[in-house]
Coordinates of C-alpha atoms in Angstrom, one line a residue:
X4 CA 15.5 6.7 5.5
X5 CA 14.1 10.4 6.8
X6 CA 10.8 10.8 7.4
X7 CA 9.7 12.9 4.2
X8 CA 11.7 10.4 2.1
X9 CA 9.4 7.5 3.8
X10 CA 6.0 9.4 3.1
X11 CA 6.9 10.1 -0.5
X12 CA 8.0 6.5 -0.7
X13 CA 4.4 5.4 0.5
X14 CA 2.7 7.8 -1.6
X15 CA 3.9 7.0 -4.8
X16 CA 3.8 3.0 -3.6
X17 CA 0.3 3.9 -3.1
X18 CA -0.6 5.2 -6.5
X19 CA 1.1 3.0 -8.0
X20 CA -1.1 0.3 -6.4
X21 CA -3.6 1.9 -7.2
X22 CA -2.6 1.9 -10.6
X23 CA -1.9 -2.0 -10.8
X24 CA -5.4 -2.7 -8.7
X25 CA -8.5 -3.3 -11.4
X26 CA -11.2 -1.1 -10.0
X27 CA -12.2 2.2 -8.5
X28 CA -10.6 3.1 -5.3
X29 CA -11.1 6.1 -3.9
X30 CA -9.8 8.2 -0.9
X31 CA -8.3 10.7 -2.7
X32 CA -4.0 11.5 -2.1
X33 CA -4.7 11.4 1.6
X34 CA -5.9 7.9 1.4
X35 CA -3.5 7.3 -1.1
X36 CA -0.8 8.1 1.2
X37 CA -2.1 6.0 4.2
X38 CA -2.1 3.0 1.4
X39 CA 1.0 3.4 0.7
X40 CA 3.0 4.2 4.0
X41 CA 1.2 1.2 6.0
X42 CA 2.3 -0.8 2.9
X43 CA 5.3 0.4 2.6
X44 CA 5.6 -0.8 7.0
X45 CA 3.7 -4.0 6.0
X46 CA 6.0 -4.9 3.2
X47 CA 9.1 -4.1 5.3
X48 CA 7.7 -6.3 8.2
X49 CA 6.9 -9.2 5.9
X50 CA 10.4 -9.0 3.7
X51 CA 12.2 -8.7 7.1
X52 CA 10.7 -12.1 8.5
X53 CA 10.7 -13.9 5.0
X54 CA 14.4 -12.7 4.5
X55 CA 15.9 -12.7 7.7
X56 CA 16.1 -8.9 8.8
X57 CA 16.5 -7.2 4.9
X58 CA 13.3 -5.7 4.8
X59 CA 13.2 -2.2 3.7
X60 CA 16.5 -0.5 3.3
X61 CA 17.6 2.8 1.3
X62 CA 15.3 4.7 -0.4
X63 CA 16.7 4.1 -3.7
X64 CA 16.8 0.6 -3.2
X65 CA 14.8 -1.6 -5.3
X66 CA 13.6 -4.2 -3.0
X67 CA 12.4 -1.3 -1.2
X68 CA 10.3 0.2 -3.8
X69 CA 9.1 -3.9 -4.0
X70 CA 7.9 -4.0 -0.4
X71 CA 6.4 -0.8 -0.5
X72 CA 4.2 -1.7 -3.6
X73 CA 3.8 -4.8 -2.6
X74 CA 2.1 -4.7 0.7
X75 CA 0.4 -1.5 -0.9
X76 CA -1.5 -4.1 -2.9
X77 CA -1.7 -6.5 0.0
X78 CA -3.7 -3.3 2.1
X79 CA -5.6 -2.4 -1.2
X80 CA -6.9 -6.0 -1.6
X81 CA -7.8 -6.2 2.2
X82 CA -9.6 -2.6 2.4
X83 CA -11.3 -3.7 -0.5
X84 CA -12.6 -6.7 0.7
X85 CA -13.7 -5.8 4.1
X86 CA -15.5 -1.8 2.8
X87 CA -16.8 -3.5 -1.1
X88 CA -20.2 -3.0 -2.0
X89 CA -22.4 -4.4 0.1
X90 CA -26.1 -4.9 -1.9
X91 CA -28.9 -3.8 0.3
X92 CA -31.8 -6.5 0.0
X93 CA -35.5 -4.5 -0.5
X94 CA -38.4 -5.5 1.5

């Protein structure tokens, strides 16, 4: 897969993540973007190990498009929890 196709993969992964995520996320496409592509490399990773090497293939693969969303989420859900709303305690 080229290099444009990956970024358009992750960008769409990512607002599509976005979509499925309950919530407001922000960030903007940019961050949108970064959701997606270190998904889309975190989803590849993790099929590879759990299915011996097939992570992410072609682009119009649908097990890529699977990955990709779905280690979207798994960076949405993380982000979320480590930057969420903190509540300031008043004096």
């Amino acid at each position: 897969m080229g290099f444009l196709a990956f970024l358009l993969l992750g960008l769409i992964a990512g607002a599509i993540a976005k979509l499925i995520l309950p919530g407001r996320q922000g960030g903007g496409w940019v961050g949108t973007l970064l959701v997606g592509v270190v998904g889309a490399l975190l989803g590849g990773w993790l099929g590879g190990l759990l299915f011996g090497g097939r992570g992410l293939g072609t682009f119009f693969e649908l097990r890529t498009w699977l990955f990709a969303i779905g280690g979207a989420l798994i960076v949405l859900i993380v982000w979320t929890l480590l930057t969420g709303r903190r509540r300031r305690s008043r004096p």
